[in-house]
Amino acid sequence: MILLVGAHFVCDFVLQSDRMAQEKLPGADATLHWRWWLIAHAATHGLAVALITSIPLLGVAETVAHAIIDWLKGRLRFSLGLDQALHLLCKLIWVGLIVRF
C-alpha cells in the first residue's frame, strides 16, 4: 500500500505537468484534445500500479478508474481532497483484491 500511495503522489504531483493538469479537462485544451492529456495522465498511474503489483490487469483498472475520477472532478468541480480520497480508495481496493486472491 505504501508503494502504491507513494507512486500515486509521484504520478500526480511530480510527473504531471501544469499543462497536463489544466488541459486534461474538456474546454481547457489548447495544444492537444483534452482526452489525450487525460489518457496519458491516467496511463501513467496505470503503469505504476502494474509495475508495483506485477498485475497488468490492475494497471488497466487503475487507468480506467483514474481517468473517470479525474473527468468527474473536472465535470463536477469537486475538491482536491475528495479527488485524492477517491484515488486512494482505489489503491485500497487493489490491495484488497491482491490479498483476497
mmCIF file of N, CA, C and O in Angstrom:
data_model
loop_
_atom_site.group_PDB
_atom_site.id
_atom_site.type_symbol
_atom_site.label_atom_id
_atom_site.label_comp_id
_atom_site.label_asym_id
_atom_site.label_seq_id
_atom_site.Cartn_x
_atom_site.Cartn_y
_atom_site.Cartn_z
ATOM 1 N N MET A 1 0.836 -1.191 0.000
ATOM 2 C CA MET A 1 0.000 0.000 0.000
ATOM 3 C C MET A 1 0.882 1.258 0.000
ATOM 4 O O MET A 1 0.574 2.225 -0.690
ATOM 5 N N ILE A 2 1.956 1.196 0.760
ATOM 6 C CA ILE A 2 2.853 2.355 0.838
ATOM 7 C C ILE A 2 3.440 2.678 -0.540
ATOM 8 O O ILE A 2 3.503 3.849 -0.936
ATOM 9 N N LEU A 3 3.857 1.662 -1.271
ATOM 10 C CA LEU A 3 4.410 1.892 -2.613
ATOM 11 C C LEU A 3 3.355 2.456 -3.571
ATOM 12 O O LEU A 3 3.656 3.341 -4.375
ATOM 13 N N LEU A 4 2.141 1.946 -3.480
ATOM 14 C CA LEU A 4 1.074 2.436 -4.353
ATOM 15 C C LEU A 4 0.754 3.899 -4.059
ATOM 16 O O LEU A 4 0.569 4.702 -4.980
ATOM 17 N N VAL A 5 0.678 4.240 -2.796
ATOM 18 C CA VAL A 5 0.387 5.626 -2.418
ATOM 19 C C VAL A 5 1.543 6.542 -2.839
ATOM 20 O O VAL A 5 1.323 7.623 -3.394
ATOM 21 N N GLY A 6 2.766 6.102 -2.588
ATOM 22 C CA GLY A 6 3.925 6.901 -2.997
ATOM 23 C C GLY A 6 3.960 7.119 -4.495
ATOM 24 O O GLY A 6 4.197 8.239 -4.971
ATOM 25 N N ALA A 7 3.711 6.056 -5.258
ATOM 26 C CA ALA A 7 3.696 6.171 -6.719
ATOM 27 C C ALA A 7 2.572 7.094 -7.177
ATOM 28 O O ALA A 7 2.734 7.869 -8.132
ATOM 29 N N HIS A 8 1.446 7.029 -6.493
ATOM 30 C CA HIS A 8 0.324 7.898 -6.839
ATOM 31 C C HIS A 8 0.724 9.369 -6.725
ATOM 32 O O HIS A 8 0.477 10.170 -7.632
ATOM 33 N N PHE A 9 1.348 9.711 -5.626
ATOM 34 C CA PHE A 9 1.731 11.106 -5.439
ATOM 35 C C PHE A 9 2.828 11.533 -6.414
ATOM 36 O O PHE A 9 2.821 12.669 -6.901
ATOM 37 N N VAL A 10 3.731 10.631 -6.755
ATOM 38 C CA VAL A 10 4.740 10.955 -7.771
ATOM 39 C C VAL A 10 4.060 11.194 -9.119
ATOM 40 O O VAL A 10 4.354 12.183 -9.814
ATOM 41 N N CYS A 11 3.136 10.322 -9.497
ATOM 42 C CA CYS A 11 2.445 10.469 -10.784
ATOM 43 C C CYS A 11 1.572 11.720 -10.826
ATOM 44 O O CYS A 11 1.480 12.385 -11.859
ATOM 45 N N ASP A 12 0.920 12.045 -9.707
ATOM 46 C CA ASP A 12 0.007 13.186 -9.683
ATOM 47 C C ASP A 12 0.712 14.526 -9.528
ATOM 48 O O ASP A 12 0.260 15.524 -10.090
ATOM 49 N N PHE A 13 1.782 14.564 -8.758
ATOM 50 C CA PHE A 13 2.365 15.862 -8.426
ATOM 51 C C PHE A 13 3.774 16.088 -8.963
ATOM 52 O O PHE A 13 4.234 17.220 -8.986
ATOM 53 N N VAL A 14 4.450 15.050 -9.399
ATOM 54 C CA VAL A 14 5.792 15.218 -9.952
ATOM 55 C C VAL A 14 5.764 15.035 -11.475
ATOM 56 O O VAL A 14 6.282 15.874 -12.214
ATOM 57 N N LEU A 15 5.149 13.970 -11.937
ATOM 58 C CA LEU A 15 5.160 13.656 -13.365
ATOM 59 C C LEU A 15 4.088 14.391 -14.163
ATOM 60 O O LEU A 15 4.184 14.488 -15.386
ATOM 61 N N GLN A 16 3.070 14.911 -13.493
ATOM 62 C CA GLN A 16 2.004 15.630 -14.200
ATOM 63 C C GLN A 16 2.416 17.103 -14.347
ATOM 64 O O GLN A 16 2.594 17.798 -13.355
ATOM 65 N N SER A 17 2.551 17.541 -15.572
ATOM 66 C CA SER A 17 2.924 18.936 -15.807
ATOM 67 C C SER A 17 1.719 19.851 -15.564
ATOM 68 O O SER A 17 0.567 19.396 -15.534
ATOM 69 N N ASP A 18 1.998 21.135 -15.421
ATOM 70 C CA ASP A 18 0.913 22.108 -15.267
ATOM 71 C C ASP A 18 0.007 22.093 -16.495
ATOM 72 O O ASP A 18 -1.215 22.162 -16.371
ATOM 73 N N ARG A 19 0.616 21.972 -17.663
ATOM 74 C CA ARG A 19 -0.176 21.940 -18.903
ATOM 75 C C ARG A 19 -1.111 20.728 -18.909
ATOM 76 O O ARG A 19 -2.283 20.827 -19.241
ATOM 77 N N MET A 20 -0.583 19.573 -18.521
ATOM 78 C CA MET A 20 -1.407 18.370 -18.479
ATOM 79 C C MET A 20 -2.542 18.531 -17.477
ATOM 80 O O MET A 20 -3.692 18.176 -17.768
ATOM 81 N N ALA A 21 -2.245 19.066 -16.312
ATOM 82 C CA ALA A 21 -3.269 19.240 -15.273
ATOM 83 C C ALA A 21 -4.389 20.156 -15.749
ATOM 84 O O ALA A 21 -5.564 19.910 -15.454
ATOM 85 N N GLN A 22 -4.055 21.187 -16.495
ATOM 86 C CA GLN A 22 -5.059 22.135 -16.970
ATOM 87 C C GLN A 22 -5.804 21.615 -18.190
ATOM 88 O O GLN A 22 -7.020 21.751 -18.286
ATOM 89 N N GLU A 23 -5.079 21.028 -19.129
ATOM 90 C CA GLU A 23 -5.686 20.682 -20.411
ATOM 91 C C GLU A 23 -6.353 19.311 -20.450
ATOM 92 O O GLU A 23 -6.924 18.937 -21.472
ATOM 93 N N LYS A 24 -6.323 18.559 -19.347
ATOM 94 C CA LYS A 24 -6.993 17.259 -19.346
ATOM 95 C C LYS A 24 -8.500 17.395 -19.100
ATOM 96 O O LYS A 24 -9.205 16.399 -19.015
ATOM 97 N N LEU A 25 -8.971 18.624 -19.028
ATOM 98 C CA LEU A 25 -10.390 18.891 -18.804
ATOM 99 C C LEU A 25 -11.043 19.393 -20.088
ATOM 100 O O LEU A 25 -10.445 20.206 -20.806
ATOM 101 N N PRO A 26 -12.258 18.949 -20.374
ATOM 102 C CA PRO A 26 -12.949 19.430 -21.572
ATOM 103 C C PRO A 26 -13.071 20.957 -21.557
ATOM 104 O O PRO A 26 -13.403 21.551 -20.533
ATOM 105 N N GLY A 27 -12.748 21.576 -22.683
ATOM 106 C CA GLY A 27 -12.864 23.015 -22.808
ATOM 107 C C GLY A 27 -11.608 23.775 -22.428
ATOM 108 O O GLY A 27 -11.470 24.951 -22.751
ATOM 109 N N ALA A 28 -10.692 23.121 -21.735
ATOM 110 C CA ALA A 28 -9.459 23.784 -21.311
ATOM 111 C C ALA A 28 -8.281 23.384 -22.198
ATOM 112 O O ALA A 28 -7.168 23.839 -21.974
ATOM 113 N N ASP A 29 -8.544 22.551 -23.181
ATOM 114 C CA ASP A 29 -7.466 22.048 -24.041
ATOM 115 C C ASP A 29 -7.096 23.092 -25.099
ATOM 116 O O ASP A 29 -7.951 23.653 -25.738
ATOM 117 N N ALA A 30 -5.794 23.325 -25.208
ATOM 118 C CA ALA A 30 -5.304 24.300 -26.183
ATOM 119 C C ALA A 30 -4.293 23.685 -27.146
ATOM 120 O O ALA A 30 -4.245 24.075 -28.310
ATOM 121 N N THR A 31 -3.489 22.749 -26.679
ATOM 122 C CA THR A 31 -2.436 22.186 -27.533
ATOM 123 C C THR A 31 -2.810 20.824 -28.089
ATOM 124 O O THR A 31 -2.462 20.503 -29.217
ATOM 125 N N LEU A 32 -3.466 20.005 -27.291
ATOM 126 C CA LEU A 32 -3.965 18.691 -27.717
ATOM 127 C C LEU A 32 -5.397 18.552 -27.212
ATOM 128 O O LEU A 32 -5.782 19.205 -26.244
ATOM 129 N N HIS A 33 -6.157 17.678 -27.851
ATOM 130 C CA HIS A 33 -7.507 17.413 -27.362
ATOM 131 C C HIS A 33 -7.417 16.904 -25.927
ATOM 132 O O HIS A 33 -6.529 16.117 -25.596
ATOM 133 N N TRP A 34 -8.340 17.367 -25.090
ATOM 134 C CA TRP A 34 -8.285 17.025 -23.659
ATOM 135 C C TRP A 34 -8.218 15.536 -23.415
ATOM 136 O O TRP A 34 -7.594 15.098 -22.459
ATOM 137 N N ARG A 35 -8.834 14.696 -24.230
ATOM 138 C CA ARG A 35 -8.816 13.242 -23.995
ATOM 139 C C ARG A 35 -7.399 12.677 -24.019
ATOM 140 O O ARG A 35 -7.085 11.759 -23.275
ATOM 141 N N TRP A 36 -6.540 13.225 -24.888
ATOM 142 C CA TRP A 36 -5.161 12.749 -24.956
ATOM 143 C C TRP A 36 -4.423 13.032 -23.660
ATOM 144 O O TRP A 36 -3.669 12.194 -23.162
ATOM 145 N N TRP A 37 -4.624 14.228 -23.116
ATOM 146 C CA TRP A 37 -3.981 14.573 -21.841
ATOM 147 C C TRP A 37 -4.488 13.680 -20.714
ATOM 148 O O TRP A 37 -3.702 13.190 -19.904
ATOM 149 N N LEU A 38 -5.800 13.468 -20.674
ATOM 150 C CA LEU A 38 -6.387 12.646 -19.618
ATOM 151 C C LEU A 38 -5.913 11.196 -19.721
ATOM 152 O O LEU A 38 -5.521 10.585 -18.726
ATOM 153 N N ILE A 39 -5.908 10.658 -20.934
ATOM 154 C CA ILE A 39 -5.459 9.272 -21.123
ATOM 155 C C ILE A 39 -3.979 9.124 -20.763
ATOM 156 O O ILE A 39 -3.589 8.162 -20.095
ATOM 157 N N ALA A 40 -3.159 10.070 -21.177
ATOM 158 C CA ALA A 40 -1.729 9.999 -20.863
ATOM 159 C C ALA A 40 -1.504 10.031 -19.354
ATOM 160 O O ALA A 40 -0.702 9.252 -18.815
ATOM 161 N N HIS A 41 -2.211 10.917 -18.667
ATOM 162 C CA HIS A 41 -2.055 11.022 -17.216
ATOM 163 C C HIS A 41 -2.538 9.745 -16.519
ATOM 164 O O HIS A 41 -1.842 9.185 -15.677
ATOM 165 N N ALA A 42 -3.713 9.275 -16.899
ATOM 166 C CA ALA A 42 -4.266 8.065 -16.278
ATOM 167 C C ALA A 42 -3.396 6.846 -16.578
ATOM 168 O O ALA A 42 -3.196 5.984 -15.715
ATOM 169 N N ALA A 43 -2.848 6.776 -17.781
ATOM 170 C CA ALA A 43 -1.992 5.641 -18.152
ATOM 171 C C ALA A 43 -0.702 5.634 -17.342
ATOM 172 O O ALA A 43 -0.160 4.559 -17.035
ATOM 173 N N THR A 44 -0.203 6.801 -16.972
ATOM 174 C CA THR A 44 0.980 6.872 -16.111
ATOM 175 C C THR A 44 0.681 6.195 -14.771
ATOM 176 O O THR A 44 1.489 5.419 -14.258
ATOM 177 N N HIS A 45 -0.482 6.475 -14.233
ATOM 178 C CA HIS A 45 -0.902 5.838 -12.977
ATOM 179 C C HIS A 45 -1.077 4.332 -13.164
ATOM 180 O O HIS A 45 -0.681 3.539 -12.310
ATOM 181 N N GLY A 46 -1.682 3.943 -14.276
ATOM 182 C CA GLY A 46 -1.876 2.524 -14.551
ATOM 183 C C GLY A 46 -0.569 1.773 -14.670
ATOM 184 O O GLY A 46 -0.424 0.660 -14.147
ATOM 185 N N LEU A 47 0.396 2.391 -15.337
ATOM 186 C CA LEU A 47 1.709 1.761 -15.465
ATOM 187 C C LEU A 47 2.357 1.581 -14.096
ATOM 188 O O LEU A 47 2.922 0.524 -13.806
ATOM 189 N N ALA A 48 2.260 2.589 -13.254
ATOM 190 C CA ALA A 48 2.852 2.499 -11.916
ATOM 191 C C ALA A 48 2.224 1.352 -11.123
ATOM 192 O O ALA A 48 2.931 0.552 -10.495
ATOM 193 N N VAL A 49 0.902 1.233 -11.175
ATOM 194 C CA VAL A 49 0.219 0.158 -10.445
ATOM 195 C C VAL A 49 0.622 -1.199 -11.014
ATOM 196 O O VAL A 49 0.902 -2.140 -10.259
ATOM 197 N N ALA A 50 0.663 -1.317 -12.333
ATOM 198 C CA ALA A 50 1.047 -2.592 -12.956
ATOM 199 C C ALA A 50 2.468 -2.990 -12.580
ATOM 200 O O ALA A 50 2.736 -4.160 -12.285
ATOM 201 N N LEU A 51 3.377 -2.028 -12.571
ATOM 202 C CA LEU A 51 4.770 -2.329 -12.230
ATOM 203 C C LEU A 51 4.930 -2.707 -10.755
ATOM 204 O O LEU A 51 5.675 -3.627 -10.429
ATOM 205 N N ILE A 52 4.238 -2.011 -9.886
ATOM 206 C CA ILE A 52 4.359 -2.282 -8.445
ATOM 207 C C ILE A 52 3.721 -3.613 -8.068
ATOM 208 O O ILE A 52 4.271 -4.380 -7.282
ATOM 209 N N THR A 53 2.550 -3.895 -8.639
ATOM 210 C CA THR A 53 1.827 -5.119 -8.265
ATOM 211 C C THR A 53 2.199 -6.323 -9.126
ATOM 212 O O THR A 53 1.869 -7.450 -8.765
ATOM 213 N N SER A 54 2.840 -6.088 -10.263
ATOM 214 C CA SER A 54 3.114 -7.136 -11.255
ATOM 215 C C SER A 54 1.824 -7.768 -11.791
ATOM 216 O O SER A 54 1.813 -8.925 -12.203
ATOM 217 N N ILE A 55 0.749 -6.987 -11.782
ATOM 218 C CA ILE A 55 -0.545 -7.461 -12.286
ATOM 219 C C ILE A 55 -1.040 -6.453 -13.330
ATOM 220 O O ILE A 55 -1.623 -5.417 -12.974
ATOM 221 N N PRO A 56 -0.813 -6.729 -14.611
ATOM 222 C CA PRO A 56 -1.210 -5.782 -15.661
ATOM 223 C C PRO A 56 -2.700 -5.418 -15.631
ATOM 224 O O PRO A 56 -3.057 -4.276 -15.914
ATOM 225 N N LEU A 57 -3.546 -6.369 -15.278
ATOM 226 C CA LEU A 57 -4.981 -6.085 -15.237
ATOM 227 C C LEU A 57 -5.314 -5.007 -14.209
ATOM 228 O O LEU A 57 -6.204 -4.185 -14.426
ATOM 229 N N LEU A 58 -4.591 -4.995 -13.091
ATOM 230 C CA LEU A 58 -4.795 -3.917 -12.108
ATOM 231 C C LEU A 58 -4.334 -2.585 -12.681
ATOM 232 O O LEU A 58 -4.913 -1.542 -12.376
ATOM 233 N N GLY A 59 -3.310 -2.614 -13.517
ATOM 234 C CA GLY A 59 -2.873 -1.393 -14.188
ATOM 235 C C GLY A 59 -3.950 -0.844 -15.111
ATOM 236 O O GLY A 59 -4.191 0.365 -15.153
ATOM 237 N N VAL A 60 -4.618 -1.738 -15.822
ATOM 238 C CA VAL A 60 -5.722 -1.322 -16.696
ATOM 239 C C VAL A 60 -6.861 -0.758 -15.850
ATOM 240 O O VAL A 60 -7.431 0.300 -16.169
ATOM 241 N N ALA A 61 -7.187 -1.439 -14.757
ATOM 242 C CA ALA A 61 -8.255 -0.971 -13.865
ATOM 243 C C ALA A 61 -7.913 0.403 -13.297
ATOM 244 O O ALA A 61 -8.780 1.284 -13.208
ATOM 245 N N GLU A 62 -6.658 0.603 -12.913
ATOM 246 C CA GLU A 62 -6.223 1.904 -12.386
ATOM 247 C C GLU A 62 -6.338 2.988 -13.448
ATOM 248 O O GLU A 62 -6.784 4.095 -13.157
ATOM 249 N N THR A 63 -5.943 2.670 -14.669
ATOM 250 C CA THR A 63 -6.035 3.646 -15.756
ATOM 251 C C THR A 63 -7.473 4.108 -15.940
ATOM 252 O O THR A 63 -7.757 5.311 -15.997
ATOM 253 N N VAL A 64 -8.387 3.164 -16.005
ATOM 254 C CA VAL A 64 -9.809 3.488 -16.205
ATOM 255 C C VAL A 64 -10.353 4.261 -15.004
ATOM 256 O O VAL A 64 -11.010 5.302 -15.163
ATOM 257 N N ALA A 65 -10.096 3.772 -13.800
ATOM 258 C CA ALA A 65 -10.610 4.422 -12.594
ATOM 259 C C ALA A 65 -10.048 5.839 -12.457
ATOM 260 O O ALA A 65 -10.784 6.779 -12.137
ATOM 261 N N HIS A 66 -8.752 5.985 -12.702
ATOM 262 C CA HIS A 66 -8.139 7.306 -12.557
ATOM 263 C C HIS A 66 -8.728 8.289 -13.570
ATOM 264 O O HIS A 66 -9.016 9.437 -13.229
ATOM 265 N N ALA A 67 -8.912 7.840 -14.793
ATOM 266 C CA ALA A 67 -9.487 8.705 -15.823
ATOM 267 C C ALA A 67 -10.905 9.124 -15.448
ATOM 268 O O ALA A 67 -11.274 10.299 -15.581
ATOM 269 N N ILE A 68 -11.699 8.193 -14.962
ATOM 270 C CA ILE A 68 -13.078 8.507 -14.580
ATOM 271 C C ILE A 68 -13.105 9.515 -13.429
ATOM 272 O O ILE A 68 -13.853 10.494 -13.460
ATOM 273 N N ILE A 69 -12.287 9.280 -12.409
ATOM 274 C CA ILE A 69 -12.259 10.183 -11.254
ATOM 275 C C ILE A 69 -11.816 11.585 -11.678
ATOM 276 O O ILE A 69 -12.432 12.583 -11.286
ATOM 277 N N ASP A 70 -10.774 11.668 -12.484
ATOM 278 C CA ASP A 70 -10.297 12.989 -12.916
ATOM 279 C C ASP A 70 -11.316 13.683 -13.814
ATOM 280 O O ASP A 70 -11.507 14.899 -13.730
ATOM 281 N N TRP A 71 -11.980 12.938 -14.674
ATOM 282 C CA TRP A 71 -13.009 13.520 -15.522
ATOM 283 C C TRP A 71 -14.161 14.046 -14.667
ATOM 284 O O TRP A 71 -14.650 15.163 -14.886
ATOM 285 N N LEU A 72 -14.574 13.236 -13.677
ATOM 286 C CA LEU A 72 -15.649 13.676 -12.781
ATOM 287 C C LEU A 72 -15.243 14.904 -11.972
ATOM 288 O O LEU A 72 -16.070 15.792 -11.726
ATOM 289 N N LYS A 73 -13.993 14.946 -11.556
ATOM 290 C CA LYS A 73 -13.515 16.112 -10.807
ATOM 291 C C LYS A 73 -13.681 17.378 -11.642
ATOM 292 O O LYS A 73 -14.145 18.407 -11.148
ATOM 293 N N GLY A 74 -13.301 17.320 -12.903
ATOM 294 C CA GLY A 74 -13.459 18.474 -13.778
ATOM 295 C C GLY A 74 -14.906 18.797 -14.068
ATOM 296 O O GLY A 74 -15.305 19.963 -14.119
ATOM 297 N N ARG A 75 -15.704 17.776 -14.236
ATOM 298 C CA ARG A 75 -17.119 17.962 -14.578
ATOM 299 C C ARG A 75 -17.933 18.477 -13.396
ATOM 300 O O ARG A 75 -18.750 19.378 -13.542
ATOM 301 N N LEU A 76 -17.711 17.876 -12.227
ATOM 302 C CA LEU A 76 -18.495 18.225 -11.041
ATOM 303 C C LEU A 76 -17.803 19.242 -10.151
ATOM 304 O O LEU A 76 -18.382 19.697 -9.165
ATOM 305 N N ARG A 77 -16.555 19.533 -10.470
ATOM 306 C CA ARG A 77 -15.754 20.517 -9.736
ATOM 307 C C ARG A 77 -15.659 20.206 -8.246
ATOM 308 O O ARG A 77 -15.838 21.068 -7.402
ATOM 309 N N PHE A 78 -15.369 18.930 -7.932
ATOM 310 C CA PHE A 78 -15.183 18.624 -6.518
ATOM 311 C C PHE A 78 -13.750 18.892 -6.090
ATOM 312 O O PHE A 78 -12.868 19.120 -6.917
ATOM 313 N N SER A 79 -13.540 18.914 -4.796
ATOM 314 C CA SER A 79 -12.278 19.372 -4.220
ATOM 315 C C SER A 79 -11.119 18.414 -4.492
ATOM 316 O O SER A 79 -11.320 17.231 -4.759
ATOM 317 N N LEU A 80 -9.922 18.967 -4.356
ATOM 318 C CA LEU A 80 -8.719 18.152 -4.465
ATOM 319 C C LEU A 80 -8.713 17.062 -3.398
ATOM 320 O O LEU A 80 -8.299 15.936 -3.654
ATOM 321 N N GLY A 81 -9.198 17.388 -2.208
ATOM 322 C CA GLY A 81 -9.254 16.401 -1.123
ATOM 323 C C GLY A 81 -10.121 15.205 -1.477
ATOM 324 O O GLY A 81 -9.728 14.052 -1.252
ATOM 325 N N LEU A 82 -11.303 15.450 -2.032
ATOM 326 C CA LEU A 82 -12.181 14.351 -2.441
ATOM 327 C C LEU A 82 -11.549 13.573 -3.584
ATOM 328 O O LEU A 82 -11.585 12.333 -3.597
ATOM 329 N N ASP A 83 -10.956 14.278 -4.525
ATOM 330 C CA ASP A 83 -10.258 13.647 -5.646
ATOM 331 C C ASP A 83 -9.195 12.676 -5.134
ATOM 332 O O ASP A 83 -9.154 11.503 -5.532
ATOM 333 N N GLN A 84 -8.357 13.137 -4.227
ATOM 334 C CA GLN A 84 -7.287 12.299 -3.696
ATOM 335 C C GLN A 84 -7.834 11.142 -2.869
ATOM 336 O O GLN A 84 -7.312 10.021 -2.924
ATOM 337 N N ALA A 85 -8.897 11.390 -2.112
ATOM 338 C CA ALA A 85 -9.518 10.322 -1.315
ATOM 339 C C ALA A 85 -10.047 9.211 -2.220
ATOM 340 O O ALA A 85 -9.876 8.017 -1.921
ATOM 341 N N LEU A 86 -10.663 9.572 -3.339
ATOM 342 C CA LEU A 86 -11.175 8.560 -4.273
ATOM 343 C C LEU A 86 -10.040 7.768 -4.911
ATOM 344 O O LEU A 86 -10.137 6.549 -5.077
ATOM 345 N N HIS A 87 -8.952 8.456 -5.251
ATOM 346 C CA HIS A 87 -7.802 7.752 -5.809
ATOM 347 C C HIS A 87 -7.197 6.789 -4.784
ATOM 348 O O HIS A 87 -6.827 5.656 -5.130
ATOM 349 N N LEU A 88 -7.101 7.217 -3.549
ATOM 350 C CA LEU A 88 -6.542 6.339 -2.510
ATOM 351 C C LEU A 88 -7.478 5.171 -2.212
ATOM 352 O O LEU A 88 -7.020 4.070 -1.904
ATOM 353 N N LEU A 89 -8.781 5.406 -2.317
ATOM 354 C CA LEU A 89 -9.744 4.304 -2.158
ATOM 355 C C LEU A 89 -9.499 3.230 -3.215
ATOM 356 O O LEU A 89 -9.565 2.029 -2.922
ATOM 357 N N CYS A 90 -9.189 3.655 -4.424
ATOM 358 C CA CYS A 90 -8.855 2.680 -5.477
ATOM 359 C C CYS A 90 -7.656 1.836 -5.065
ATOM 360 O O CYS A 90 -7.652 0.617 -5.261
ATOM 361 N N LYS A 91 -6.649 2.479 -4.495
ATOM 362 C CA LYS A 91 -5.464 1.726 -4.062
ATOM 363 C C LYS A 91 -5.828 0.708 -2.992
ATOM 364 O O LYS A 91 -5.324 -0.415 -3.002
ATOM 365 N N LEU A 92 -6.712 1.091 -2.072
ATOM 366 C CA LEU A 92 -7.176 0.133 -1.053
ATOM 367 C C LEU A 92 -7.900 -1.051 -1.688
ATOM 368 O O LEU A 92 -7.734 -2.198 -1.267
ATOM 369 N N ILE A 93 -8.682 -0.766 -2.709
ATOM 370 C CA ILE A 93 -9.391 -1.839 -3.416
ATOM 371 C C ILE A 93 -8.387 -2.769 -4.095
ATOM 372 O O ILE A 93 -8.517 -3.997 -4.017
ATOM 373 N N TRP A 94 -7.362 -2.220 -4.746
ATOM 374 C CA TRP A 94 -6.362 -3.067 -5.415
ATOM 375 C C TRP A 94 -5.656 -3.957 -4.392
ATOM 376 O O TRP A 94 -5.481 -5.149 -4.625
ATOM 377 N N VAL A 95 -5.265 -3.386 -3.257
ATOM 378 C CA VAL A 95 -4.611 -4.166 -2.211
ATOM 379 C C VAL A 95 -5.551 -5.238 -1.683
ATOM 380 O O VAL A 95 -5.148 -6.393 -1.491
ATOM 381 N N GLY A 96 -6.815 -4.888 -1.491
ATOM 382 C CA GLY A 96 -7.794 -5.889 -1.042
ATOM 383 C C GLY A 96 -7.939 -7.027 -2.026
ATOM 384 O O GLY A 96 -8.034 -8.191 -1.615
ATOM 385 N N LEU A 97 -7.954 -6.720 -3.299
ATOM 386 C CA LEU A 97 -8.047 -7.780 -4.315
ATOM 387 C C LEU A 97 -6.799 -8.673 -4.309
ATOM 388 O O LEU A 97 -6.906 -9.892 -4.453
ATOM 389 N N ILE A 98 -5.643 -8.048 -4.141
ATOM 390 C CA ILE A 98 -4.399 -8.836 -4.104
ATOM 391 C C ILE A 98 -4.401 -9.767 -2.906
ATOM 392 O O ILE A 98 -4.043 -10.947 -3.024
ATOM 393 N N VAL A 99 -4.787 -9.266 -1.767
ATOM 394 C CA VAL A 99 -4.801 -10.079 -0.532
ATOM 395 C C VAL A 99 -5.812 -11.205 -0.644
ATOM 396 O O VAL A 99 -5.562 -12.329 -0.233
ATOM 397 N N ARG A 100 -6.970 -10.901 -1.221
ATOM 398 C CA ARG A 100 -8.026 -11.909 -1.327
ATOM 399 C C ARG A 100 -7.658 -13.032 -2.293
ATOM 400 O O ARG A 100 -7.991 -14.193 -2.082
ATOM 401 N N PHE A 101 -6.994 -12.684 -3.386
ATOM 402 C CA PHE A 101 -6.690 -13.693 -4.392
ATOM 403 C C PHE A 101 -5.230 -14.041 -4.332
ATOM 404 O O PHE A 101 -4.664 -14.835 -4.859
#
